[in-house]
PDB file of C-alpha atoms and ligand atoms in Angstrom:
ATOM      1  CA  MET A   1      -7.344  18.969 -17.536  1.00  0.00           C
ATOM      2  CA  GLY A   2      -8.613  15.698 -16.037  1.00  0.00           C
ATOM      3  CA  ARG A   3      -7.999  14.484 -12.524  1.00  0.00           C
ATOM      4  CA  GLY A   4      -4.981  12.430 -11.494  1.00  0.00           C
ATOM      5  CA  ALA A   5      -5.161   8.719 -10.721  1.00  0.00           C
ATOM      6  CA  PHE A   6      -4.997   7.032  -7.338  1.00  0.00           C
ATOM      7  CA  VAL A   7      -2.763   3.991  -7.746  1.00  0.00           C
ATOM      8  CA  VAL A   8      -1.999   1.648  -4.843  1.00  0.00           C
ATOM      9  CA  PHE A   9       0.658  -1.045  -4.436  1.00  0.00           C
ATOM     10  CA  GLU A  10       0.156  -3.845  -1.939  1.00  0.00           C
ATOM     11  CA  GLY A  11       2.004  -6.961  -0.922  1.00  0.00           C
ATOM     12  CA  CYS A  12       4.198  -8.534   1.709  1.00  0.00           C
ATOM     13  CA  ASP A  13       7.432  -6.959   2.911  1.00  0.00           C
ATOM     14  CA  LYS A  14      10.303  -7.095   0.375  1.00  0.00           C
ATOM     15  CA  SER A  15       7.985  -7.882  -2.525  1.00  0.00           C
ATOM     16  CA  GLY A  16       9.472  -4.995  -4.532  1.00  0.00           C
ATOM     17  CA  LYS A  17       6.680  -2.465  -3.995  1.00  0.00           C
ATOM     18  CA  SER A  18       8.937   0.449  -3.135  1.00  0.00           C
ATOM     19  CA  THR A  19      11.324  -0.177  -6.047  1.00  0.00           C
ATOM     20  CA  GLN A  20       8.474  -0.392  -8.551  1.00  0.00           C
ATOM     21  CA  CYS A  21       6.699   2.650  -7.107  1.00  0.00           C
ATOM     22  CA  ARG A  22       9.866   4.731  -7.505  1.00  0.00           C
ATOM     23  CA  LEU A  23      10.468   3.564 -11.084  1.00  0.00           C
ATOM     24  CA  LEU A  24       6.845   4.177 -12.009  1.00  0.00           C
ATOM     25  CA  VAL A  25       6.783   7.688 -10.549  1.00  0.00           C
ATOM     26  CA  ASP A  26       9.977   8.617 -12.444  1.00  0.00           C
ATOM     27  CA  TYR A  27       8.528   7.194 -15.649  1.00  0.00           C
ATOM     28  CA  LEU A  28       5.225   9.070 -15.388  1.00  0.00           C
ATOM     29  CA  ASN A  29       6.991  12.331 -14.529  1.00  0.00           C
ATOM     30  CA  SER A  30       9.322  11.841 -17.513  1.00  0.00           C
ATOM     31  CA  LEU A  31       6.204  11.781 -19.716  1.00  0.00           C
ATOM     32  CA  GLY A  32       5.135  15.102 -18.206  1.00  0.00           C
ATOM     33  CA  LYS A  33       2.377  13.512 -16.091  1.00  0.00           C
ATOM     34  CA  LYS A  34       2.605  15.083 -12.641  1.00  0.00           C
ATOM     35  CA  THR A  35       3.020  12.187 -10.217  1.00  0.00           C
ATOM     36  CA  GLU A  36       3.934  11.886  -6.536  1.00  0.00           C
ATOM     37  CA  LEU A  37       5.220   8.937  -4.559  1.00  0.00           C
ATOM     38  CA  TRP A  38       3.324   8.398  -1.301  1.00  0.00           C
ATOM     39  CA  ARG A  39       3.473   5.651   1.314  1.00  0.00           C
ATOM     40  CA  PHE A  40       1.486   4.447   4.292  1.00  0.00           C
ATOM     41  CA  PRO A  41       2.276   4.570   7.092  1.00  0.00           C
ATOM     42  CA  GLU A  42       3.255   8.211   6.456  1.00  0.00           C
ATOM     43  CA  ARG A  43       5.686   8.457   9.345  1.00  0.00           C
ATOM     44  CA  SER A  44       6.219  12.244   9.275  1.00  0.00           C
ATOM     45  CA  THR A  45       2.952  13.252  10.977  1.00  0.00           C
ATOM     46  CA  ALA A  46       2.345  13.151  14.750  1.00  0.00           C
ATOM     47  CA  ILE A  47       0.296   9.949  14.336  1.00  0.00           C
ATOM     48  CA  GLY A  48       2.941   8.576  11.968  1.00  0.00           C
ATOM     49  CA  GLN A  49       5.605   9.046  14.620  1.00  0.00           C
ATOM     50  CA  ILE A  50       3.637   6.961  17.111  1.00  0.00           C
ATOM     51  CA  ILE A  51       3.308   4.257  14.433  1.00  0.00           C
ATOM     52  CA  ASN A  52       7.036   4.496  13.694  1.00  0.00           C
ATOM     53  CA  GLY A  53       7.860   3.939  17.364  1.00  0.00           C
ATOM     54  CA  TYR A  54       5.763   0.775  17.271  1.00  0.00           C
ATOM     55  CA  ILE A  55       7.064  -0.548  13.929  1.00  0.00           C
ATOM     56  CA  THR A  56      10.693  -0.034  14.940  1.00  0.00           C
ATOM     57  CA  LYS A  57       9.957  -1.933  18.173  1.00  0.00           C
ATOM     58  CA  LYS A  58      10.814   1.099  20.329  1.00  0.00           C
ATOM     59  CA  ASP A  59       7.286   1.220  21.793  1.00  0.00           C
ATOM     60  CA  GLU A  60       4.524  -1.272  22.565  1.00  0.00           C
ATOM     61  CA  LEU A  61       0.862  -0.564  21.806  1.00  0.00           C
ATOM     62  CA  HIS A  62      -2.331  -2.618  21.969  1.00  0.00           C
ATOM     63  CA  ASP A  63      -2.919  -4.322  18.588  1.00  0.00           C
ATOM     64  CA  LYS A  64      -6.298  -2.637  18.166  1.00  0.00           C
ATOM     65  CA  ALA A  65      -4.945   0.770  19.189  1.00  0.00           C
ATOM     66  CA  VAL A  66      -2.175   0.619  16.601  1.00  0.00           C
ATOM     67  CA  HIS A  67      -4.633  -0.621  13.966  1.00  0.00           C
ATOM     68  CA  LEU A  68      -6.741   2.484  14.548  1.00  0.00           C
ATOM     69  CA  MET A  69      -3.595   4.636  14.401  1.00  0.00           C
ATOM     70  CA  PHE A  70      -2.724   3.234  10.959  1.00  0.00           C
ATOM     71  CA  SER A  71      -6.264   4.025   9.820  1.00  0.00           C
ATOM     72  CA  ALA A  72      -6.181   7.519  11.363  1.00  0.00           C
ATOM     73  CA  ASN A  73      -2.909   8.106   9.505  1.00  0.00           C
ATOM     74  CA  ARG A  74      -4.813   7.521   6.236  1.00  0.00           C
ATOM     75  CA  TRP A  75      -7.804   9.626   7.294  1.00  0.00           C
ATOM     76  CA  GLU A  76      -5.638  12.581   8.289  1.00  0.00           C
ATOM     77  CA  LEU A  77      -4.290  12.674   4.713  1.00  0.00           C
ATOM     78  CA  VAL A  78      -7.643  12.278   2.896  1.00  0.00           C
ATOM     79  CA  PRO A  79      -8.124  16.029   2.303  1.00  0.00           C
ATOM     80  CA  LEU A  80      -4.657  16.230   0.724  1.00  0.00           C
ATOM     81  CA  ILE A  81      -5.239  13.076  -1.360  1.00  0.00           C
ATOM     82  CA  LYS A  82      -8.469  14.575  -2.743  1.00  0.00           C
ATOM     83  CA  GLU A  83      -6.886  17.960  -3.369  1.00  0.00           C
ATOM     84  CA  LYS A  84      -3.898  16.480  -5.231  1.00  0.00           C
ATOM     85  CA  ILE A  85      -6.004  14.203  -7.399  1.00  0.00           C
ATOM     86  CA  ALA A  86      -8.502  16.953  -8.243  1.00  0.00           C
ATOM     87  CA  SER A  87      -5.616  19.189  -9.317  1.00  0.00           C
ATOM     88  CA  GLY A  88      -4.444  16.569 -11.827  1.00  0.00           C
ATOM     89  CA  VAL A  89      -1.665  14.939  -9.796  1.00  0.00           C
ATOM     90  CA  THR A  90      -1.392  11.140  -9.908  1.00  0.00           C
ATOM     91  CA  LEU A  91      -0.556   9.480  -6.588  1.00  0.00           C
ATOM     92  CA  VAL A  92       1.401   6.230  -6.546  1.00  0.00           C
ATOM     93  CA  VAL A  93       0.942   4.867  -3.042  1.00  0.00           C
ATOM     94  CA  ASP A  94       3.128   2.237  -1.384  1.00  0.00           C
ATOM     95  CA  ARG A  95       0.599   0.381   0.889  1.00  0.00           C
ATOM     96  CA  TYR A  96      -2.895   1.516   1.872  1.00  0.00           C
ATOM     97  CA  ALA A  97      -5.927   0.169   3.724  1.00  0.00           C
ATOM     98  CA  TYR A  98      -5.480  -3.406   2.432  1.00  0.00           C
ATOM     99  CA  SER A  99      -2.196  -3.620   4.341  1.00  0.00           C
ATOM    100  CA  GLY A 100      -4.036  -2.300   7.370  1.00  0.00           C
ATOM    101  CA  VAL A 101      -6.564  -5.125   7.232  1.00  0.00           C
ATOM    102  CA  ALA A 102      -4.096  -7.846   6.205  1.00  0.00           C
ATOM    103  CA  PHE A 103      -1.543  -7.149   8.932  1.00  0.00           C
ATOM    104  CA  THR A 104      -4.045  -6.870  11.792  1.00  0.00           C
ATOM    105  CA  SER A 105      -6.215  -9.802  10.707  1.00  0.00           C
ATOM    106  CA  ALA A 106      -3.001 -11.866  10.390  1.00  0.00           C
ATOM    107  CA  LYS A 107      -2.728 -11.407  14.163  1.00  0.00           C
ATOM    108  CA  GLY A 108      -6.075 -13.188  14.498  1.00  0.00           C
ATOM    109  CA  TYR A 109      -8.503 -10.271  14.659  1.00  0.00           C
ATOM    110  CA  ASP A 110     -11.832 -10.374  12.857  1.00  0.00           C
ATOM    111  CA  MET A 111     -11.523  -9.088   9.294  1.00  0.00           C
ATOM    112  CA  LEU A 112     -14.782  -7.131   9.444  1.00  0.00           C
ATOM    113  CA  TRP A 113     -13.634  -5.321  12.567  1.00  0.00           C
ATOM    114  CA  CYS A 114     -10.372  -4.537  10.793  1.00  0.00           C
ATOM    115  CA  LYS A 115     -12.146  -3.105   7.741  1.00  0.00           C
ATOM    116  CA  ASN A 116     -14.614  -0.947   9.630  1.00  0.00           C
ATOM    117  CA  CYS A 117     -12.444   2.084  10.398  1.00  0.00           C
ATOM    118  CA  ASP A 118     -11.366   2.389   6.764  1.00  0.00           C
ATOM    119  CA  ILE A 119     -14.902   2.470   5.311  1.00  0.00           C
ATOM    120  CA  GLY A 120     -15.377   5.659   3.303  1.00  0.00           C
ATOM    121  CA  LEU A 121     -11.717   6.206   2.420  1.00  0.00           C
ATOM    122  CA  PRO A 122     -11.036   7.125  -1.220  1.00  0.00           C
ATOM    123  CA  ARG A 123     -11.028   3.949  -3.320  1.00  0.00           C
ATOM    124  CA  PRO A 124      -7.945   3.400  -5.477  1.00  0.00           C
ATOM    125  CA  ASP A 125      -8.425   3.505  -9.260  1.00  0.00           C
ATOM    126  CA  ALA A 126      -6.024   0.577  -9.521  1.00  0.00           C
ATOM    127  CA  VAL A 127      -4.470  -1.858  -7.039  1.00  0.00           C
ATOM    128  CA  TYR A 128      -1.298  -3.754  -7.923  1.00  0.00           C
ATOM    129  CA  TYR A 129      -0.672  -6.761  -5.736  1.00  0.00           C
ATOM    130  CA  MET A 130       2.969  -7.820  -5.727  1.00  0.00           C
ATOM    131  CA  ASN A 131       2.720 -11.551  -5.353  1.00  0.00           C
ATOM    132  CA  ILE A 132       5.861 -13.243  -4.066  1.00  0.00           C
ATOM    133  CA  ASP A 133       6.785 -16.453  -2.330  1.00  0.00           C
ATOM    134  CA  VAL A 134       7.439 -15.504   1.294  1.00  0.00           C
ATOM    135  CA  GLU A 135      10.629 -17.584   1.386  1.00  0.00           C
ATOM    136  CA  ASP A 136      11.993 -15.738  -1.676  1.00  0.00           C
ATOM    137  CA  ALA A 137      11.142 -12.378  -0.106  1.00  0.00           C
ATOM    138  CA  SER A 138      12.899 -13.283   3.134  1.00  0.00           C
ATOM    139  CA  VAL A 139      16.331 -13.413   1.485  1.00  0.00           C
ATOM    140  CA  ARG A 140      15.962  -9.970  -0.119  1.00  0.00           C
ATOM    141  CA  GLY A 141      17.664  -6.899   1.391  1.00  0.00           C
ATOM    142  CA  ASP A 142      17.516  -6.034   5.063  1.00  0.00           C
ATOM    143  CA  TYR A 143      14.493  -8.173   5.849  1.00  0.00           C
ATOM    144  CA  GLY A 144      14.164  -8.750   9.554  1.00  0.00           C
ATOM    145  CA  CYS A 145      14.853  -5.290  11.007  1.00  0.00           C
ATOM    146  CA  GLU A 146      11.318  -4.095  11.676  1.00  0.00           C
ATOM    147  CA  ARG A 147       8.335  -5.585  13.464  1.00  0.00           C
ATOM    148  CA  TYR A 148       6.398  -8.095  11.273  1.00  0.00           C
ATOM    149  CA  GLU A 149       9.451  -8.956   9.138  1.00  0.00           C
ATOM    150  CA  VAL A 150       9.424 -12.638  10.071  1.00  0.00           C
ATOM    151  CA  SER A 151       8.547 -15.346   7.534  1.00  0.00           C
ATOM    152  CA  ASP A 152       5.906 -17.085   9.645  1.00  0.00           C
ATOM    153  CA  PHE A 153       3.972 -13.872  10.156  1.00  0.00           C
ATOM    154  CA  GLN A 154       4.401 -12.803   6.518  1.00  0.00           C
ATOM    155  CA  LYS A 155       2.839 -16.113   5.445  1.00  0.00           C
ATOM    156  CA  LYS A 156      -0.260 -15.255   7.453  1.00  0.00           C
ATOM    157  CA  VAL A 157      -0.290 -11.753   5.961  1.00  0.00           C
ATOM    158  CA  GLN A 158      -0.070 -13.313   2.494  1.00  0.00           C
ATOM    159  CA  GLU A 159      -3.123 -15.484   3.261  1.00  0.00           C
ATOM    160  CA  CYS A 160      -5.070 -12.467   4.493  1.00  0.00           C
ATOM    161  CA  PHE A 161      -4.198 -10.522   1.334  1.00  0.00           C
ATOM    162  CA  GLN A 162      -5.482 -13.509  -0.676  1.00  0.00           C
ATOM    163  CA  SER A 163      -8.861 -13.372   1.049  1.00  0.00           C
ATOM    164  CA  LEU A 164      -9.032  -9.584   0.624  1.00  0.00           C
ATOM    165  CA  LYS A 165      -8.201  -9.728  -3.074  1.00  0.00           C
ATOM    166  CA  GLU A 166     -10.867  -8.226  -5.330  1.00  0.00           C
ATOM    167  CA  PRO A 167     -11.412  -9.245  -8.975  1.00  0.00           C
ATOM    168  CA  SER A 168     -10.246  -5.812 -10.106  1.00  0.00           C
ATOM    169  CA  TRP A 169      -6.781  -6.205  -8.549  1.00  0.00           C
ATOM    170  CA  ASN A 170      -3.815  -6.566 -10.855  1.00  0.00           C
ATOM    171  CA  VAL A 171      -1.730  -9.454  -9.552  1.00  0.00           C
ATOM    172  CA  ILE A 172       1.938  -9.040 -10.476  1.00  0.00           C
ATOM    173  CA  ASP A 173       4.441 -11.880 -10.414  1.00  0.00           C
ATOM    174  CA  ALA A 174       6.968 -10.172  -8.142  1.00  0.00           C
ATOM    175  CA  GLY A 175       9.514 -12.949  -8.760  1.00  0.00           C
ATOM    176  CA  GLU A 176      10.056 -11.548 -12.292  1.00  0.00           C
ATOM    177  CA  SER A 177      12.937  -9.167 -13.091  1.00  0.00           C
ATOM    178  CA  ILE A 178      12.681  -5.510 -12.049  1.00  0.00           C
ATOM    179  CA  ASP A 179      12.716  -4.446 -15.715  1.00  0.00           C
ATOM    180  CA  ASN A 180       9.978  -6.827 -16.811  1.00  0.00           C
ATOM    181  CA  ILE A 181       7.706  -5.831 -13.950  1.00  0.00           C
ATOM    182  CA  HIS A 182       8.353  -2.156 -14.647  1.00  0.00           C
ATOM    183  CA  LYS A 183       7.364  -2.558 -18.311  1.00  0.00           C
ATOM    184  CA  ILE A 184       4.127  -4.343 -17.409  1.00  0.00           C
ATOM    185  CA  LEU A 185       3.270  -1.672 -14.853  1.00  0.00           C
ATOM    186  CA  CYS A 186       3.975   1.268 -17.185  1.00  0.00           C
ATOM    187  CA  GLU A 187       1.614  -0.076 -19.822  1.00  0.00           C
ATOM    188  CA  SER A 188      -1.134  -0.871 -17.323  1.00  0.00           C
ATOM    189  CA  VAL A 189      -0.924   2.408 -15.408  1.00  0.00           C
ATOM    190  CA  LEU A 190      -1.119   4.494 -18.588  1.00  0.00           C
ATOM    191  CA  LYS A 191      -4.433   2.772 -19.326  1.00  0.00           C
ATOM    192  CA  THR A 192      -5.647   3.523 -15.803  1.00  0.00           C
ATOM    193  CA  LEU A 193      -4.691   7.189 -16.193  1.00  0.00           C
ATOM    194  CA  ALA A 194      -6.628   7.481 -19.450  1.00  0.00           C
ATOM    195  CA  GLU A 195      -9.656   5.636 -18.054  1.00  0.00           C
ATOM    196  CA  CYS A 196     -10.083   7.571 -14.861  1.00  0.00           C
ATOM    197  CA  GLU A 197      -9.505  11.045 -16.281  1.00  0.00           C
ATOM    198  CA  ASN A 198     -13.216  11.738 -16.658  1.00  0.00           C
ATOM    199  CA  THR A 199     -14.585   9.703 -13.765  1.00  0.00           C
ATOM    200  CA  LEU A 200     -14.958  10.617 -10.110  1.00  0.00           C
ATOM    201  CA  LEU A 201     -12.829   9.182  -7.349  1.00  0.00           C
ATOM    202  CA  SER A 202     -15.084   6.763  -5.443  1.00  0.00           C
ATOM    203  CA  GLU A 203     -15.227   5.640  -1.825  1.00  0.00           C
TER     204      GLU A 203
HETATM  205  P1  2DT B 301       6.521  -0.547   5.342  1.00  0.00           P
HETATM  206  O1  2DT B 301       7.182  -1.906   5.360  1.00  0.00           O
HETATM  207  O2  2DT B 301       5.787  -0.302   4.057  1.00  0.00           O
HETATM  208  O3  2DT B 301       7.408   0.580   5.738  1.00  0.00           O
HETATM  209  O4  2DT B 301       5.366  -0.617   6.458  1.00  0.00           O
HETATM  210  N1  2DT B 301       1.236  -1.787   8.154  1.00  0.00           N
HETATM  211  C1  2DT B 301       1.107  -0.854   7.182  1.00  0.00           C
HETATM  212  C2  2DT B 301       0.184  -2.110   9.008  1.00  0.00           C
HETATM  213  O5  2DT B 301       0.319  -2.959   9.879  1.00  0.00           O
HETATM  214  N2  2DT B 301      -1.000  -1.452   8.847  1.00  0.00           N
HETATM  215  C3  2DT B 301      -1.181  -0.493   7.888  1.00  0.00           C
HETATM  216  O6  2DT B 301      -2.274   0.091   7.791  1.00  0.00           O
HETATM  217  C4  2DT B 301      -0.091  -0.169   7.011  1.00  0.00           C
HETATM  218  C5  2DT B 301      -0.272   0.859   5.954  1.00  0.00           C
HETATM  219  C6  2DT B 301       3.100  -3.168   7.174  1.00  0.00           C
HETATM  220  C7  2DT B 301       5.679  -0.881   7.784  1.00  0.00           C
HETATM  221  C8  2DT B 301       4.795  -1.953   8.327  1.00  0.00           C
HETATM  222  O7  2DT B 301       3.498  -1.458   8.650  1.00  0.00           O
HETATM  223  C9  2DT B 301       2.526  -2.444   8.349  1.00  0.00           C
HETATM  224  C10 2DT B 301       4.585  -3.137   7.402  1.00  0.00           C
HETATM  225 MG1   MG B 302       8.751  -2.995   5.784  1.00  0.00          MG
END
């Protein structure tokens, strides 16, 4: 049996990442492909709880300190990521290091500094960038409850994502219907699964 795939979704808040991740995970499991839904920040760990306090505006932290916390939250789960993928489980991950860099550099910090602590993390086999107009996103759901959920800041985050974007990213028009996006993603992810089965996870 080949390894699982490491699939990451990125984008601004309310771009539909979580909805599409859930649909995709259900679809892959329905085909008998063992798949788990993950997210970063993973708020259940000790580090994740500190991050949660910050995100929910309960606690204040220095921007650089919280940036390193977000990164540490990924690093603490690297052994489990590797173990799952080696055992044939596909991980569909709602946000990863690109969010880390985009959100902190949107505050005005140097992008290279932001990237440094994530160097060496497992590299996703596929990145889906949910591209949405920030104004359209702002009228979706309960936008506005957590830190960062303000249009002006999201616009900066969007710009930072644009400068982080690599040629290999799959840019998805997140203004499309849920069904259409889901269909596009299913087809694309099945290809990724087949392609990475006999390759190694890279850094
Ligand atoms: P959710 O909206 O996905 O719950 O995330 N964030 C996320 C960072 O600032 N740095 C990171 O490394 C990650 C993974 C994005 C909560 C917020 O946390 C931000 C939104
Ligand atoms: Mg959010």
